[in-house]
Coordinates of C-alpha atoms in Angstrom, one line a residue:
X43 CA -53.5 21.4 156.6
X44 CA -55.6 18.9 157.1
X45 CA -56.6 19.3 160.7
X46 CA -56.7 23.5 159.6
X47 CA -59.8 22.3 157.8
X48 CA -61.2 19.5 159.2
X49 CA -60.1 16.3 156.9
X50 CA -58.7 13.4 157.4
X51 CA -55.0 13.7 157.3
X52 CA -52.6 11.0 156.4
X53 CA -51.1 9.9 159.3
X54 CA -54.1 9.1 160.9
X55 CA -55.5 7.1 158.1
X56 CA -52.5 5.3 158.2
X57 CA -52.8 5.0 162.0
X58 CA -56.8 3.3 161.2
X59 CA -55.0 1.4 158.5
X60 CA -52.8 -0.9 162.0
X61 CA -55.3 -0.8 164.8
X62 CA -58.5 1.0 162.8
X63 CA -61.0 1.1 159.8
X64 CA -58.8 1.2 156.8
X65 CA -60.6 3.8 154.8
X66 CA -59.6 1.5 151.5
X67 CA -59.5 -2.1 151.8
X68 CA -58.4 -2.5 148.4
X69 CA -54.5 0.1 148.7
X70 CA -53.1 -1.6 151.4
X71 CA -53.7 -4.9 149.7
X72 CA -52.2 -3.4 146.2
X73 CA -49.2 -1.8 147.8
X74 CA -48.5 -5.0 150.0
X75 CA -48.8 -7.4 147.1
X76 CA -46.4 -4.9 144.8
X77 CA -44.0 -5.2 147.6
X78 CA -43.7 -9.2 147.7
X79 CA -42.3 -9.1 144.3
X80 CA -39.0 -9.0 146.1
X81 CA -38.7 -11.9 147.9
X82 CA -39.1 -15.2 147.4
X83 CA -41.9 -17.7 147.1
X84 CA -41.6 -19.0 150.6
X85 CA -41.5 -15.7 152.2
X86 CA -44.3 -14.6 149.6
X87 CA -46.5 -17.6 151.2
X88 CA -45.7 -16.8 154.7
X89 CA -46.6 -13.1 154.2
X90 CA -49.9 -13.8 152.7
X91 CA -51.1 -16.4 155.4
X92 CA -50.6 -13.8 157.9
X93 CA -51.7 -11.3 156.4
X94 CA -55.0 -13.0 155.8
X95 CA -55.4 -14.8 159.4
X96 CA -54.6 -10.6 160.8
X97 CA -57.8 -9.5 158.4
X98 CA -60.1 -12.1 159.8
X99 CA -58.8 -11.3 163.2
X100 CA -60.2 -7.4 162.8
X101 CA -62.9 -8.7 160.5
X102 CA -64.1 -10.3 163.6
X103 CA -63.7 -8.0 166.1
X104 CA -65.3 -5.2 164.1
X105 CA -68.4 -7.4 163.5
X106 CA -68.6 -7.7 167.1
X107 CA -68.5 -4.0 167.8
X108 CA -71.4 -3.5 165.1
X109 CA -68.6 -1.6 162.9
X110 CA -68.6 -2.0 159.1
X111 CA -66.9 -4.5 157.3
X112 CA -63.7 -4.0 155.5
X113 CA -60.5 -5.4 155.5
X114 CA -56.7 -3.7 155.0
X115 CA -55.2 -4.0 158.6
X116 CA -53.6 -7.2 157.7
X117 CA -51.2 -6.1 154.6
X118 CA -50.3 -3.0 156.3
X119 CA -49.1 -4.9 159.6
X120 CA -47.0 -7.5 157.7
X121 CA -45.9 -5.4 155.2
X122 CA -43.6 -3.3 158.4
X123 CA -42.8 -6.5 159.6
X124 CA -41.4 -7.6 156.4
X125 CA -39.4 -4.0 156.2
X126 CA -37.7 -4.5 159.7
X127 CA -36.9 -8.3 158.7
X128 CA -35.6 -7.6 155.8
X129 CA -33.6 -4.6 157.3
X130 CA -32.2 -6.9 160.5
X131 CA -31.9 -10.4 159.3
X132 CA -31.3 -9.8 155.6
X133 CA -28.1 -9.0 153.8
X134 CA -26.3 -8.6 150.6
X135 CA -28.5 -8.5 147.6
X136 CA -31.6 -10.3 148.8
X137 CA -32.2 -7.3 151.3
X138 CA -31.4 -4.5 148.9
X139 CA -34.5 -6.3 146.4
X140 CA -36.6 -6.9 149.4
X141 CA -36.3 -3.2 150.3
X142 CA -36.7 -1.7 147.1
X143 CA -39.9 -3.7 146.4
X144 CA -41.6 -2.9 150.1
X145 CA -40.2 1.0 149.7
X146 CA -42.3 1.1 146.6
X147 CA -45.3 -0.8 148.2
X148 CA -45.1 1.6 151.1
X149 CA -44.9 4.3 148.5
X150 CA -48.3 3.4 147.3
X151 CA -49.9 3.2 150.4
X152 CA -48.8 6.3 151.0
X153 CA -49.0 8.1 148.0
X154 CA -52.4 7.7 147.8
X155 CA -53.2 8.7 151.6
X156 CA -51.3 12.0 150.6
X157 CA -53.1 12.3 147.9
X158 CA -56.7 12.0 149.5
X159 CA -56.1 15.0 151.8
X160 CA -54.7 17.0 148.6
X161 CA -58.2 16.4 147.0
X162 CA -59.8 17.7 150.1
X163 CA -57.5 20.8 149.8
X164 CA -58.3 21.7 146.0
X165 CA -62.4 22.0 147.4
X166 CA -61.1 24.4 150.2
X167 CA -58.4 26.3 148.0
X168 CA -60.7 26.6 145.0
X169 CA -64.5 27.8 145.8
X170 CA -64.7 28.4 141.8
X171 CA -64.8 25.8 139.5
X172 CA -64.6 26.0 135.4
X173 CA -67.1 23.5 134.0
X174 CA -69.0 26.0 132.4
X175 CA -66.1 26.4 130.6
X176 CA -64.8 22.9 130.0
X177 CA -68.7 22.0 129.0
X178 CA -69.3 24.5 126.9
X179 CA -65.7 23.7 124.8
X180 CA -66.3 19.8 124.9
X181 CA -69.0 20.5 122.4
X182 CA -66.2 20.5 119.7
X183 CA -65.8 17.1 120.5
X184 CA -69.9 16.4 120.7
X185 CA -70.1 16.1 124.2
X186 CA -69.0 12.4 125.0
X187 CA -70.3 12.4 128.3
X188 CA -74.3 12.9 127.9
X189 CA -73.7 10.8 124.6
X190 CA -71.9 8.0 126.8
X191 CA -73.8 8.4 129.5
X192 CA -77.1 7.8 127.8
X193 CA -75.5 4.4 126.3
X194 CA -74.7 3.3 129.8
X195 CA -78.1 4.2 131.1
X196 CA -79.5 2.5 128.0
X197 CA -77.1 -0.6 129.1
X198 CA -78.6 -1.5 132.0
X199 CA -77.2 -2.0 135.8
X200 CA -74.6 -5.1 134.5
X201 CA -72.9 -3.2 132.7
X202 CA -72.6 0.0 134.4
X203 CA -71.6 -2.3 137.3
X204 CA -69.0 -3.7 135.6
X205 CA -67.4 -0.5 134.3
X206 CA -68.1 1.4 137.6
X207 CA -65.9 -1.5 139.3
X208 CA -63.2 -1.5 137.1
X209 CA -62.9 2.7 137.5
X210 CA -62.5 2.4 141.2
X211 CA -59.7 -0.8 140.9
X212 CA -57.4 0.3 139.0
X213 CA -54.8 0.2 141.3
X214 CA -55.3 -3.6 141.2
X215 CA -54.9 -4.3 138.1
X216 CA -51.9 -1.6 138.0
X217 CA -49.9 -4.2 140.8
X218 CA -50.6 -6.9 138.3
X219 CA -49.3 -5.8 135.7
X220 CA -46.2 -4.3 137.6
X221 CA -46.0 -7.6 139.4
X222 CA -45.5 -9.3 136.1
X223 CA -42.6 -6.6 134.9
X224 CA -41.1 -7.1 138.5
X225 CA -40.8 -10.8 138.6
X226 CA -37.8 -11.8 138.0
X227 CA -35.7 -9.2 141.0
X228 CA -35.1 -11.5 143.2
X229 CA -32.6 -12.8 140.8
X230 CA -31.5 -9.2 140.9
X231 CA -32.8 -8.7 137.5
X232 CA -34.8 -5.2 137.5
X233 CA -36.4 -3.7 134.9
X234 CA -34.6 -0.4 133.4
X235 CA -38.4 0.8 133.4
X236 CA -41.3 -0.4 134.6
X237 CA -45.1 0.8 135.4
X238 CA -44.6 2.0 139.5
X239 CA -42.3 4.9 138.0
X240 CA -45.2 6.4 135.6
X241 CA -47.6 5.9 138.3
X242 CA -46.3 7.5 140.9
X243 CA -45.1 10.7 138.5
X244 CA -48.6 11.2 137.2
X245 CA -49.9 11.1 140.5
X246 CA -47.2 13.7 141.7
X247 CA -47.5 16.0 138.1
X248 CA -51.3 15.4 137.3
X249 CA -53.0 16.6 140.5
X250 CA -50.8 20.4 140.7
X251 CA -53.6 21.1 137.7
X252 CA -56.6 20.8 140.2
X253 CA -55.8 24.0 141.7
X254 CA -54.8 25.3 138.8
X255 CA -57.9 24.2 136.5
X256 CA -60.8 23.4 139.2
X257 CA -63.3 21.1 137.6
X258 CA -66.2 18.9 139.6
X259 CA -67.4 16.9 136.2
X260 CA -71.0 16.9 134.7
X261 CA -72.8 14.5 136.9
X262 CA -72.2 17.6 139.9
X263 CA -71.9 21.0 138.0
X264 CA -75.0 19.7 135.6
X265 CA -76.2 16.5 136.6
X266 CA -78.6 15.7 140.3
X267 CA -75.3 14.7 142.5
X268 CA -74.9 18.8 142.5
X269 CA -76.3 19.2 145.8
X270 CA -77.8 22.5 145.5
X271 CA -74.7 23.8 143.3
X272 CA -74.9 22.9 139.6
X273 CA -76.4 25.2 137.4
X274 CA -78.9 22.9 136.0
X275 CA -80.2 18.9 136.5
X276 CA -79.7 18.1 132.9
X277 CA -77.4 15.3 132.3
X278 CA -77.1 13.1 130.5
X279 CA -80.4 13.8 129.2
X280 CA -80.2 17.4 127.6
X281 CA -76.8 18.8 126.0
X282 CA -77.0 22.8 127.5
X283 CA -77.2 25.8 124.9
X284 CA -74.5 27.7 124.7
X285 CA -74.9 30.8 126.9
X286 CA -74.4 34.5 125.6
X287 CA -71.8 34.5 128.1
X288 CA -69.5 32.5 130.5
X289 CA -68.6 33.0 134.1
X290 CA -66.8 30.6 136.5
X291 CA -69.3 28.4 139.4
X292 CA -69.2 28.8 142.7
X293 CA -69.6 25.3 144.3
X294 CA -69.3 23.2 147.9
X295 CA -66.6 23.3 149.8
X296 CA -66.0 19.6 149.9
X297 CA -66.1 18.1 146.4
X298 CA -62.8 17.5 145.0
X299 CA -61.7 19.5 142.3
X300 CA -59.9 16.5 140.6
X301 CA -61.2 16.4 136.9
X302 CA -58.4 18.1 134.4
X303 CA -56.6 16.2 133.6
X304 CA -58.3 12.6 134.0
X305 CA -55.7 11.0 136.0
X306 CA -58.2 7.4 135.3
X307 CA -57.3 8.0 131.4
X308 CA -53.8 8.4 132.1
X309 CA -53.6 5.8 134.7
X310 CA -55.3 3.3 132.7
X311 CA -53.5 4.3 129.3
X312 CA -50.1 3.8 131.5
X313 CA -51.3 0.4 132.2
X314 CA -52.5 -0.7 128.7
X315 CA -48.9 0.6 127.2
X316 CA -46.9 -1.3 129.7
X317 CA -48.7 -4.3 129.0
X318 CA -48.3 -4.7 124.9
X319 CA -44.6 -6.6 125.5
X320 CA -46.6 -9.0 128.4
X321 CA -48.6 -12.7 127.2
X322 CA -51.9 -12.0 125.7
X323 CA -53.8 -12.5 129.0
X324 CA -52.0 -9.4 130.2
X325 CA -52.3 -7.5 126.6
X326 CA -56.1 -8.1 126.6
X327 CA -56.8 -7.6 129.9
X328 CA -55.0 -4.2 129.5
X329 CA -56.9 -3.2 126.5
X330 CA -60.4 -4.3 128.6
X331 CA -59.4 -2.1 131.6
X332 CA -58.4 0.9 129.0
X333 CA -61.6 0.4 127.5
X334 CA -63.8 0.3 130.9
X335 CA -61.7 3.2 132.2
X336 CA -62.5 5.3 129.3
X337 CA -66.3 4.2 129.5
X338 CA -66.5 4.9 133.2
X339 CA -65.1 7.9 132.9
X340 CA -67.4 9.6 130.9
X341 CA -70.6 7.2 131.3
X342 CA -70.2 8.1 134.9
X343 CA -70.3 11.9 134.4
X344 CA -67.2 12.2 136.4
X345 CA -65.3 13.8 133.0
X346 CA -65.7 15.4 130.3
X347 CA -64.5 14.7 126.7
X348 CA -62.0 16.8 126.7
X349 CA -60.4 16.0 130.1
X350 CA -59.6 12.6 128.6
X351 CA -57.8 14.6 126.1
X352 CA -55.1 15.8 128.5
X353 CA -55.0 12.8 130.3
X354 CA -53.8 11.1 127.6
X355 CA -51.9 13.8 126.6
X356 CA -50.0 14.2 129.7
X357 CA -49.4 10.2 130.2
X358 CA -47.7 9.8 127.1
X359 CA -45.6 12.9 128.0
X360 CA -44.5 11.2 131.3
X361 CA -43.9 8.2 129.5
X362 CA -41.8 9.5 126.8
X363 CA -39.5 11.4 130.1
X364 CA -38.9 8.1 131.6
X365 CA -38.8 5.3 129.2
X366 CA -35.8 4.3 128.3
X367 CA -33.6 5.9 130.8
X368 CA -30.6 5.0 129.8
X369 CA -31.1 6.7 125.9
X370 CA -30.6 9.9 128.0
X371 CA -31.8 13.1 126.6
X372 CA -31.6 13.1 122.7
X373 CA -33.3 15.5 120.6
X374 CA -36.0 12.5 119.5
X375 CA -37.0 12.4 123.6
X376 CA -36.7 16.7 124.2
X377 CA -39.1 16.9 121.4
X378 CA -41.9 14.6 121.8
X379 CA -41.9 16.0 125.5
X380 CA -42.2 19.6 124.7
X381 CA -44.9 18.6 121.9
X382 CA -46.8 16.7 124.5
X383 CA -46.6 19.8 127.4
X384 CA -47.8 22.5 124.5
X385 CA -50.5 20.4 123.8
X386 CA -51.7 20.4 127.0
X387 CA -51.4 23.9 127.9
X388 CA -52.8 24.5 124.0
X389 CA -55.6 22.8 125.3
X390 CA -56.3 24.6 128.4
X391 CA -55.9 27.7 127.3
X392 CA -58.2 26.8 124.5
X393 CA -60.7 26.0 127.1
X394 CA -60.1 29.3 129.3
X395 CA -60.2 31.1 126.0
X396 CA -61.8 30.3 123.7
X397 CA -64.8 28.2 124.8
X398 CA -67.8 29.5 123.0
X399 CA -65.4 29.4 119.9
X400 CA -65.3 26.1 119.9
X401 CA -68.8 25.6 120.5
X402 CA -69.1 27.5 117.4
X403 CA -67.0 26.2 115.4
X404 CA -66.6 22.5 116.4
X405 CA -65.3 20.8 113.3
X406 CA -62.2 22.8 112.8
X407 CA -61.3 22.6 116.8
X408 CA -61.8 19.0 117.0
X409 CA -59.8 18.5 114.1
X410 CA -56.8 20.3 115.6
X411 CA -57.1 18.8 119.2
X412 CA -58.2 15.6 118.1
X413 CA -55.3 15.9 115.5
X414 CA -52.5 17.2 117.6
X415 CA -53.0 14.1 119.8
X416 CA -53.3 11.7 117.4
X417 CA -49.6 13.0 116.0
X418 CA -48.4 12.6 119.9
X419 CA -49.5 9.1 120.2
X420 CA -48.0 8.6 116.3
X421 CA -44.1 9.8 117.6
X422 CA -44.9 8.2 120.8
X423 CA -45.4 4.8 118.5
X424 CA -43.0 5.2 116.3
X425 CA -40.4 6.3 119.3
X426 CA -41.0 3.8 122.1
X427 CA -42.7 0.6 119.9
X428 CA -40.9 1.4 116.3
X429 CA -39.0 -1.4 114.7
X430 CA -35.9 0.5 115.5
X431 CA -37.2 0.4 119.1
X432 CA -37.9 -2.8 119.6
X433 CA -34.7 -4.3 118.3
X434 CA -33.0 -1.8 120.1
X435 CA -34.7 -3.0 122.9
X436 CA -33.9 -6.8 122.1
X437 CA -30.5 -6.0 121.8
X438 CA -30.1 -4.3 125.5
X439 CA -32.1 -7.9 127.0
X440 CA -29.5 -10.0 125.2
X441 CA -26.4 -7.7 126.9

């Protein structure tokens, strides 16, 4: 598909990510970290130096060829080495830990070039996008994105700065916080559930509803990163009317359709969950990148209000599936799941629907959406963090 319409595919980012220009520096160095959770310190150390000394190497040659700088080749060669070692010289348990961890490094690596290609797809599969409809129902919850986005503006460049970084890392601070729930497998103690297994499930589930429910975000279907193709230059200045009438946008070919759901909400809200049992350095640094995330998302003008919605929506429905696996299936788990998928097709449909409605009448409609989640992230609480829960919990760590 990807050479059908002219993209980079994965393989061949993966090739520029050995002997090429990575075209992240930042994955290979999240997926290679992740991995060396699963061995020990002295290999950890090891890995690392070389995996530094093999950057500088290509950060050198590259500056010598004029090409730009960037780094990545380093983690991705020594993370293959540290596969075949740990497949030829290791045994017993130390090799199945050392595999697991570098399978789900590799996983991450890539996941996301898979999923890079994908967004290029959802442009060429979808020429119509529906942010007329997702702006026009997002005045039910007063617009969040021109009311953000002028407090950003209003913020100045420090802040924006900040919040724009912390958007575009999250897979760093994801590997933190799943190095901290991974580090005691070398002992052979895994986790019965830890962050990697939401992460990669939102990232297969969330992205199937960008060819289903194309959306570009405000800052390109109203905003002057349109290119030619929004239907007006207004945000985050002027909130549009409401038209007599709504029909989907044709836009470019090129610009990923990767708006509903906001995978960054439900990334980020992933991340801030698995961190409330961590120290405090990891709780409040959790709640600080849920906060930027949610910011940056909408102070961006790469979402609308009600795309954060379903993200959130749609994490705490992964969450509730795999939490806990060994509780099985109960009736507690089966309903909190099916409450949290009809409340993301409610939504949707809603949007499709019944858009100018709830432009019209915004108080009721915020009240029901903003409500229904609300009551989700209530039975998620009381489920998953409850007092029952938690010494439930305590009493599976003791056995």
């Amino acid at each position: 598909m990807a050479a059908h319409i002219g993209a980079l595919g994965p393989l061949t980012s993966l090739l520029r990510d050995y002997a090429g220009t990575p075209k992240s520096a930042t994955t290979p160095w999240a997926g290679f970290l992740l991995a060396l959770a699963g061995i020990t310190m002295r290999a950890r150390v090891g890995a690392v130096t070389a995996a530094i000394a093999i950057d500088l190497l290509f950060v050198v040659i590259r500056a010598a060829e004029g090409r730009p700088f960037t780094v990545g080749n380093g983690p991705t060669i020594v993370l293959t080495a540290l596969a075949v070692i740990a497949f030829v010289r290791w045994d017993g348990q130390r090799r199945r830990t050392a595999l697991r961890a570098i399978a789900f490094g590799a996983l991450l690596i890539s996941a996301t070039k898979v999923s890079e290609i994908w967004l290029d797809m959802t442009a060429w599969a979808c020429p119509l996008v529906l942010d007329p409809y997702v702006q026009v129902a997002d005045r039910a919850l007063g617009s969040p994105s021109w009311l953000v986005g002028r407090a950003l503006d209003a913020a100045g460049p420090i802040a924006s700065g900040v919040v724009r970084w912390v958007y575009f890392e999250l897979p760093l601070a994801a590997v933190l916080v799943a190095a901290w729930q991974l580090r005691g497998v070398t002992a052979g103690a895994w986790p019965r559930h830890y962050l990697v297994r939401t992460f990669l499930t939102l990232g297969v589930v969330g992205p199937i509803w960008y060819v289903v429910f194309p959306v570009v975000g405000p800052v390109l279907a109203y905003g002057p990163q349109g290119l030619g193709f929004q239907i007006a230059d207004v945000w985050p200045n002027v909130v549009p009317a409401v038209p007599s009438s709504i029909e989907a946008l044709r836009f470019d070919g090129i610009t990923p359709r990767n708006c509903m759901p906001s995978l960054h909400t439900a990334w980020a809200l992933a991340l801030f969950i698995h961190s409330r049992r961590g120290p405090v350095w990891l709780r409040w640094g959790g709640a600080f990148w849920l906060v930027c995330t949610l910011t940056a998302t909408l102070g961006l003008g790469a979402h609308y209000g009600i795309d954060l919605v379903v993200g959130a929506a749609l994490c705490l429905t992964v969450e509730s599936a795999l939490r806990d696996p060994d509780r099985g299936w109960d009736q507690q788990r089966v309903r909190i799941v099916a409450m949290g998928v009809a409340i993301c097709a409610g939504v949707l449909l809603c949007i499709r629907f019944f858009a100018v409605q709830m432009a019209t009448y915004p108080v009721p409609f915020a009240i029901v959406v903003l409500g229904a989640l609300g009551a989700l992230a209530i039975m998620f609480y009381t489920m998953w963090f409850g007092a029952s829960s938690v010494e439930a919990t305590d009493a599976a760590d003791r056995s």
